[in-house]
Backbone as ProteinMPNN parsed JSONL, in Angstrom:
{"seq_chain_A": "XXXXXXXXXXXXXXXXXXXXXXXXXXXXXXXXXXXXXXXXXXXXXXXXXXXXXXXXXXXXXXXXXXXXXXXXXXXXXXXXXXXXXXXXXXXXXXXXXXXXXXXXXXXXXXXXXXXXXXXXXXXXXX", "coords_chain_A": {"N_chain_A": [[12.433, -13.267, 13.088], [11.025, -10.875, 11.136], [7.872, -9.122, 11.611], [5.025, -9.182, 9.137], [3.023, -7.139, 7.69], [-0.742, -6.346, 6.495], [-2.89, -3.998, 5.231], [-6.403, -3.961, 5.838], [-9.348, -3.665, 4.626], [-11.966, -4.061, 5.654], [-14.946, -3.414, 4.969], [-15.353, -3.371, 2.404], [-14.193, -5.195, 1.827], [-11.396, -5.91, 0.74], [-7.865, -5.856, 0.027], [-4.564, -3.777, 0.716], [-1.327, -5.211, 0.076], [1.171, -3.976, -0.513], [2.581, -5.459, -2.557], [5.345, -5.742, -5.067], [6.487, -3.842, -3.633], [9.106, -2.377, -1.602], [8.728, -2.939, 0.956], [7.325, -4.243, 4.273], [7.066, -4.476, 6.951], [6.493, -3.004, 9.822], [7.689, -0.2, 10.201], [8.867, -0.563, 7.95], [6.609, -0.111, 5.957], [5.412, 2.648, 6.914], [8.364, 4.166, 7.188], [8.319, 4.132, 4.193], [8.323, 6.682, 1.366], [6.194, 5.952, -0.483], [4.421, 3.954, 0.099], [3.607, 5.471, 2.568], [2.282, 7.299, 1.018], [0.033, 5.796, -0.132], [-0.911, 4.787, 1.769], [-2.05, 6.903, 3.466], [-3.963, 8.226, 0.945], [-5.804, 5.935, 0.568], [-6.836, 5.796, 2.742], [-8.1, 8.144, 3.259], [-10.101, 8.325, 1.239], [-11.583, 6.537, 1.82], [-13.268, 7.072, 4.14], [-14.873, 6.122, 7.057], [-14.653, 3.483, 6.298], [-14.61, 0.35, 7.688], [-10.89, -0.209, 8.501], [-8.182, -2.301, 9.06], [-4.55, -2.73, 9.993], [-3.294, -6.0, 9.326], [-1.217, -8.318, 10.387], [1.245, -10.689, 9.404], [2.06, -12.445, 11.216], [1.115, -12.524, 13.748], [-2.051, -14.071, 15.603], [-4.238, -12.147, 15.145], [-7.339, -10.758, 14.588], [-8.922, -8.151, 13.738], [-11.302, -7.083, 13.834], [-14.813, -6.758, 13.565], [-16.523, -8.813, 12.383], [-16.664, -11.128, 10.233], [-13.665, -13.432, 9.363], [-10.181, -14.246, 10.085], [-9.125, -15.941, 8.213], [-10.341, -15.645, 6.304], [-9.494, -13.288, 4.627], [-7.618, -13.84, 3.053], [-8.526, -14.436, 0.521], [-9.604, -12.019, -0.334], [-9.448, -9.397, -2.916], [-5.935, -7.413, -3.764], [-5.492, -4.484, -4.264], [-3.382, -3.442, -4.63], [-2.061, -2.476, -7.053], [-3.328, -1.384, -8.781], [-3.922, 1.101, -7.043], [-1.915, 2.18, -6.981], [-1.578, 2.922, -9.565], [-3.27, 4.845, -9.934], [-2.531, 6.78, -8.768], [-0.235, 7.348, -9.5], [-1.341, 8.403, -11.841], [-2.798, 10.695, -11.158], [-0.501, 12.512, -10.401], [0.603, 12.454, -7.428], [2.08, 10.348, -7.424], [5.822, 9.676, -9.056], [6.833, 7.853, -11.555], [10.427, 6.696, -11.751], [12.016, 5.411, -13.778], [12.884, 2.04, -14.444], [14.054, -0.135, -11.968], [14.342, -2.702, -11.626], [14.391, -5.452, -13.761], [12.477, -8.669, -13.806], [13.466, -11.229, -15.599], [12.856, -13.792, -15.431], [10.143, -13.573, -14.399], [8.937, -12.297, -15.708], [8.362, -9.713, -15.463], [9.006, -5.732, -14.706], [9.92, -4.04, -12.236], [9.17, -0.42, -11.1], [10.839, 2.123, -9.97], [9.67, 4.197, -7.953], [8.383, 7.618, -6.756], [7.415, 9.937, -4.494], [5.605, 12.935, -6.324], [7.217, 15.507, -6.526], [7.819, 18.159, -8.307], [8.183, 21.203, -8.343], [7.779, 21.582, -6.02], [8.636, 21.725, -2.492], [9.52, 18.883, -1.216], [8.94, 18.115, 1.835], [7.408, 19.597, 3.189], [5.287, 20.452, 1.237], [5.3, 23.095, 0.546], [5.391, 25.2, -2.013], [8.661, 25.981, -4.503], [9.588, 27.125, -6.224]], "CA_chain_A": [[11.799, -12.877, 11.847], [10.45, -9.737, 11.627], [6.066, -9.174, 11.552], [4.973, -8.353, 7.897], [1.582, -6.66, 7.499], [-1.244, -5.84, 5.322], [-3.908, -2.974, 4.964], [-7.066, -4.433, 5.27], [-10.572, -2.96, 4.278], [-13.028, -4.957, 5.885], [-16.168, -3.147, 4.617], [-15.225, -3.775, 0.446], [-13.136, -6.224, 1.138], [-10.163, -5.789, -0.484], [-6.655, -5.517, 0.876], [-3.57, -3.563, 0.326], [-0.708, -5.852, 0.419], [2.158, -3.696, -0.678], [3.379, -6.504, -3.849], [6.666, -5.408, -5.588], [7.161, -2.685, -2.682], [10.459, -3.077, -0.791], [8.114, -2.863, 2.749], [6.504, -5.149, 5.089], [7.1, -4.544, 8.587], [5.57, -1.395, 10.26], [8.736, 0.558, 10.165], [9.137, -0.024, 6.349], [5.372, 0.867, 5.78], [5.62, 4.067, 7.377], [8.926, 5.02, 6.422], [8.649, 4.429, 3.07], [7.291, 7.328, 0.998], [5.103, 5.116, -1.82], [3.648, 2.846, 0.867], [2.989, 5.971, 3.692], [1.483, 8.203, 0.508], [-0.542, 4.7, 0.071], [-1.64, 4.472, 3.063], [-2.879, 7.896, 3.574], [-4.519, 8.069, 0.497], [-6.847, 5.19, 0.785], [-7.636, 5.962, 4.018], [-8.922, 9.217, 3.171], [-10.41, 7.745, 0.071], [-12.421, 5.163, 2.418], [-13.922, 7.406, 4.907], [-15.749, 5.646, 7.508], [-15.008, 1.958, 6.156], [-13.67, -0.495, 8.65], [-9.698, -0.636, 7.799], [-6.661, -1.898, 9.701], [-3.344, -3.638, 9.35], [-3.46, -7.1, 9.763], [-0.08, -9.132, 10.848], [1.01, -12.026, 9.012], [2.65, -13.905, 12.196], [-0.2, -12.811, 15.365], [-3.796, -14.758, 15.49], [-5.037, -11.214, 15.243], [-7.953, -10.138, 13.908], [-9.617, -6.699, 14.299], [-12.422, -6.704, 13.304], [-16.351, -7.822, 14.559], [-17.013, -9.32, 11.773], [-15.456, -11.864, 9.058], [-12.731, -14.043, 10.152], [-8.694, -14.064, 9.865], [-8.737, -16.887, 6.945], [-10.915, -14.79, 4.833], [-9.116, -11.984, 3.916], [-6.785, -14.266, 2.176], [-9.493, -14.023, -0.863], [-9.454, -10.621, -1.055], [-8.756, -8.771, -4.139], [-5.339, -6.838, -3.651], [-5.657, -3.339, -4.621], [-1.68, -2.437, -4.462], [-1.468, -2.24, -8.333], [-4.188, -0.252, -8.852], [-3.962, 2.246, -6.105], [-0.064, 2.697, -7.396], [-1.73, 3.122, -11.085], [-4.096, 5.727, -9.518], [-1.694, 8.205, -7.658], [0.825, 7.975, -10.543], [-2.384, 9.32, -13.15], [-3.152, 12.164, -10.5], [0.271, 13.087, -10.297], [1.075, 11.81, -6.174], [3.43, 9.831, -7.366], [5.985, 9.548, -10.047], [7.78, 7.202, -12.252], [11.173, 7.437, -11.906], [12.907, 4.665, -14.195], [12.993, 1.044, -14.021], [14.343, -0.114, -10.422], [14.775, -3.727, -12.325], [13.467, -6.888, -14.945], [12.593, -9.72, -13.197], [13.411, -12.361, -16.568], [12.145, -15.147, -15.277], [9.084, -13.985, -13.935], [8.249, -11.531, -16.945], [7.336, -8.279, -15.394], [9.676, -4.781, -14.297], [9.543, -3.127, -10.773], [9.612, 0.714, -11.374], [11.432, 3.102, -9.243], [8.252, 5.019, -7.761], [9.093, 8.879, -5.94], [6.706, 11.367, -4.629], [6.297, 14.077, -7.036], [7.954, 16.854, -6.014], [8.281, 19.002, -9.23], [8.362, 22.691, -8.469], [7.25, 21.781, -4.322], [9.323, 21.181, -1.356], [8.904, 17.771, -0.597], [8.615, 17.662, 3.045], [6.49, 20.758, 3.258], [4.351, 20.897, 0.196], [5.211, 24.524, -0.398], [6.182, 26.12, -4.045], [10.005, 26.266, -4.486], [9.898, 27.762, -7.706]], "C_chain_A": [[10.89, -11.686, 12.091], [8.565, -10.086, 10.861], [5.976, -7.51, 10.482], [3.641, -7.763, 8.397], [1.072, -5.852, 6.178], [-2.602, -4.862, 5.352], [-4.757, -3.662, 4.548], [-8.848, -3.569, 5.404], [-11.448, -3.589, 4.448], [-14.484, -4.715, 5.125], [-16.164, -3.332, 2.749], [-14.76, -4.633, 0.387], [-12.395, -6.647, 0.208], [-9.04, -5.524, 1.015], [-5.338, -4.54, -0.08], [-1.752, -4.496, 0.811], [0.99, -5.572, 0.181], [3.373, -4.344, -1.792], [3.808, -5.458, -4.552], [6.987, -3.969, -4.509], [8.172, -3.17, -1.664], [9.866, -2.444, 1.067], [7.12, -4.117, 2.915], [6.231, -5.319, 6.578], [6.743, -3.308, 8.863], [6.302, 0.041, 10.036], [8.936, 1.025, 8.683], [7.961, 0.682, 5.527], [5.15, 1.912, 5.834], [6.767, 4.758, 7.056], [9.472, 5.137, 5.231], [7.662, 5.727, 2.075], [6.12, 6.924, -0.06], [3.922, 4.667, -0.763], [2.839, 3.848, 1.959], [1.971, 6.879, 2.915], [0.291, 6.528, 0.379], [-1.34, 4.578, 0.667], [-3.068, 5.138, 3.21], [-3.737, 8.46, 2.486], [-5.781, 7.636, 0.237], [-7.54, 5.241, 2.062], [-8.526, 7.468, 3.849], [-9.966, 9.37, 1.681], [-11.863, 6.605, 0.872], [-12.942, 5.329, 3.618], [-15.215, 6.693, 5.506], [-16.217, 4.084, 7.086], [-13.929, 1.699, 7.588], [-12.068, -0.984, 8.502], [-8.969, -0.658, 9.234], [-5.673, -2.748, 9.125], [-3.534, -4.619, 10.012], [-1.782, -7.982, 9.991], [0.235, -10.336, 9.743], [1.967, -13.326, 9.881], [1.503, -14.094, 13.388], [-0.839, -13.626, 14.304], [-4.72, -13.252, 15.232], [-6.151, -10.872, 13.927], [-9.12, -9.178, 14.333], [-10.712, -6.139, 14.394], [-13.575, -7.544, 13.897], [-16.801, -8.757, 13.898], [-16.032, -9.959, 10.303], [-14.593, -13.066, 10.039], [-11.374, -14.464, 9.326], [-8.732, -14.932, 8.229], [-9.637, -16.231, 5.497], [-10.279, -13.886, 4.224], [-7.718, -12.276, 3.136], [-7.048, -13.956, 0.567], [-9.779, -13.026, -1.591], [-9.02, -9.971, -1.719], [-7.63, -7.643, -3.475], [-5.062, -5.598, -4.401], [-4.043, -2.591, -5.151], [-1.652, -1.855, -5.853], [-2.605, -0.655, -9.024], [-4.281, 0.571, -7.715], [-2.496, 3.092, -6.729], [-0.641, 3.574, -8.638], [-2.815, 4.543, -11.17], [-3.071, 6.903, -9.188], [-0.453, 8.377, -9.038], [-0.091, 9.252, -11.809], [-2.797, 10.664, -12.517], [-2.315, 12.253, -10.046], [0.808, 12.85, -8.703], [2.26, 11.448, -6.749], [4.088, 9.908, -8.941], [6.795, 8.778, -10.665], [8.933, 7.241, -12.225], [12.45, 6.027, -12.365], [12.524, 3.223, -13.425], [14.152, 0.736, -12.626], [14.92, -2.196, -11.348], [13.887, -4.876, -13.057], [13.913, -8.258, -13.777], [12.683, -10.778, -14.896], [12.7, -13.369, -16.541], [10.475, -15.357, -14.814], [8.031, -12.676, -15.041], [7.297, -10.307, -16.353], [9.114, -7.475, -14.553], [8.985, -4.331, -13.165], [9.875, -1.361, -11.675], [9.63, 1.301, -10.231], [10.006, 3.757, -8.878], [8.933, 5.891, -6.686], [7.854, 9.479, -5.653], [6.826, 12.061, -5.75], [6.032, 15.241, -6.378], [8.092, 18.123, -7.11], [7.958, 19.902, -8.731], [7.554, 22.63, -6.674], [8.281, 21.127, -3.503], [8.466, 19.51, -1.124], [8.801, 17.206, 0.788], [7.371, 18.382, 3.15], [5.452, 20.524, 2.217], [4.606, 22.123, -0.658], [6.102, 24.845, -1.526], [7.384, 26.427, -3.562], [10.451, 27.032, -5.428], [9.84, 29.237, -8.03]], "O_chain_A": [[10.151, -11.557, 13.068], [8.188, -10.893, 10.011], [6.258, -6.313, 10.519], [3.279, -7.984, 9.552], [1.652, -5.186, 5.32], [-3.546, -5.594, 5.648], [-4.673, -4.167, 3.429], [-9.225, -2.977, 6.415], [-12.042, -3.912, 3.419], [-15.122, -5.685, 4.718], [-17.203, -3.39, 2.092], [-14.624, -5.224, -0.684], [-12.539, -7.401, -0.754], [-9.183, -5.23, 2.202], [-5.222, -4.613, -1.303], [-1.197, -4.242, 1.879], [1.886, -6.368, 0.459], [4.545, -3.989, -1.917], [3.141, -4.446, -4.769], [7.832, -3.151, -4.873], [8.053, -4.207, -1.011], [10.44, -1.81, 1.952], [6.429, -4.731, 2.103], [5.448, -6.05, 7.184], [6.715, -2.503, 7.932], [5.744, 1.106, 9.775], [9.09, 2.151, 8.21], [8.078, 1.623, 4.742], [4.632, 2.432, 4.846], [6.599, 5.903, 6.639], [10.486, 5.759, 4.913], [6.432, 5.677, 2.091], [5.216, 7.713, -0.336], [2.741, 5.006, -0.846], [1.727, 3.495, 2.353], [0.988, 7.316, 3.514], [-0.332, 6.517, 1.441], [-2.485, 4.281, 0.325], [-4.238, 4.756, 3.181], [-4.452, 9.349, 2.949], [-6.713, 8.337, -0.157], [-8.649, 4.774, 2.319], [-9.597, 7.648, 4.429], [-10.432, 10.424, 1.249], [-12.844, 6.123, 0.307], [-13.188, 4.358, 4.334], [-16.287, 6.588, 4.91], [-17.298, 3.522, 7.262], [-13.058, 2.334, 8.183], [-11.931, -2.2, 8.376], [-8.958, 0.174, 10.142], [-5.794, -3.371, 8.07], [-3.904, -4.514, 11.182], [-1.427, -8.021, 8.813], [-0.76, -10.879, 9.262], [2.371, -14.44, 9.548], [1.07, -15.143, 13.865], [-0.635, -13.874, 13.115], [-5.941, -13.376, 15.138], [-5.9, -10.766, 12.727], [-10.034, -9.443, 15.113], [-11.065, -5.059, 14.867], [-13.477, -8.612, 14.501], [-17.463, -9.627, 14.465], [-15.122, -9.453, 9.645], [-14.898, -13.434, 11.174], [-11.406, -14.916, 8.181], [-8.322, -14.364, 7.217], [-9.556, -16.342, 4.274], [-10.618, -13.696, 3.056], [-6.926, -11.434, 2.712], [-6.299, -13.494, -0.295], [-10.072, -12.897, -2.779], [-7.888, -9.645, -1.362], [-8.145, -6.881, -2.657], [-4.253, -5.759, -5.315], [-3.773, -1.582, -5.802], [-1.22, -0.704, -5.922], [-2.486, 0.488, -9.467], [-5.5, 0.572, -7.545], [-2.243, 4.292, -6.832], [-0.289, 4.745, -8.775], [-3.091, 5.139, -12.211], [-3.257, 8.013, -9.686], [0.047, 9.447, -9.385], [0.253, 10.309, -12.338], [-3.101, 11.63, -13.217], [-2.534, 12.164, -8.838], [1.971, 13.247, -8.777], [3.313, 12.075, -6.634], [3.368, 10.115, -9.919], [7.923, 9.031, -10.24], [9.134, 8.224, -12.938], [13.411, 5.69, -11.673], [12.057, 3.119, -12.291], [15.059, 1.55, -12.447], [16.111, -2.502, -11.404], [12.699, -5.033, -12.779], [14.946, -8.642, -13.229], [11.533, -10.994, -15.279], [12.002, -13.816, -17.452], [9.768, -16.365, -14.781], [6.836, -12.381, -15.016], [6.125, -10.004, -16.578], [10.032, -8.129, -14.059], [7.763, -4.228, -13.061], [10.638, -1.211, -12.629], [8.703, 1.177, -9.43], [9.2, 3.739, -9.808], [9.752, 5.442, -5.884], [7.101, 9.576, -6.621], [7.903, 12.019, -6.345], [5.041, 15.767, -5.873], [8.536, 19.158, -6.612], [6.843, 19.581, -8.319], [6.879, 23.566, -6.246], [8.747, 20.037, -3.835], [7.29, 19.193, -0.948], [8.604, 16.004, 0.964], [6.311, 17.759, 3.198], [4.4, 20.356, 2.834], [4.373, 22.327, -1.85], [7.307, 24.696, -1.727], [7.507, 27.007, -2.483], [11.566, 27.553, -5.463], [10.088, 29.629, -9.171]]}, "name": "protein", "num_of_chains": 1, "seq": "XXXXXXXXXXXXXXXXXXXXXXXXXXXXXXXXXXXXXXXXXXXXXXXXXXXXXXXXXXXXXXXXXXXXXXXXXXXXXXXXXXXXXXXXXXXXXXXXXXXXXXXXXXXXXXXXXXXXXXXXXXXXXX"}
């Protein structure tokens, strides 16, 4: 079984936990572009708080202070950080991805935006 993980912010306590994102393991974190703009976002957003990724199979925990069973409690930020980077243009909408029926909510497709910039680079294509 592969080792999920979650972005955690010890000093606000809050976590990013990546809910309705198709990542969880370090590989999919990083090479997905929602979850790595995500990342790097809040981290440069949270200068000089205590953040790391936490495991959800080790005993690990990273931090000096707190302890592993707490940061269960912590408010999960994913929805609002997503709802943030889409309103300042980071990221962009790009169609429903699918309806869950039974559980009464839509995933949406989420892309970098790229309009009129290279998307590896940054630079103007236009």
């Amino acid at each position: 079984m592969s080792v999920g993980y979650e972005h955690i912010n010890q000093t606000k306590k809050e976590r990013i936990t990546f809910a309705h994102l198709p990542v969880s393991t370090q590989n999919e974190i990083v090479g997905h572009p929602v979850s790595a703009t995500m990342v790097c976002w809040y981290l440069m957003n949270n200068i000089g708080d205590d953040i790391q990724f936490v495991s959800d199979t080790y005993d690990d925990w990273p931090f000096r202070s707190g302890q592993r069973k707490d940061y269960l409690a912590y408010p999960d930020r994913t929805d609002a950080i997503i709802a943030t980077l889409v309103q300042e243009g980071v990221l962009q909408e790009d169609g429903v991805l699918y309806l869950d029926k039974d559980e009464m909510w839509t995933k949406t497709n989420l892309i970098p935006y790229t309009s009129g910039r290279c998307a590896t680079s940054g630079w103007i294509t236009e």
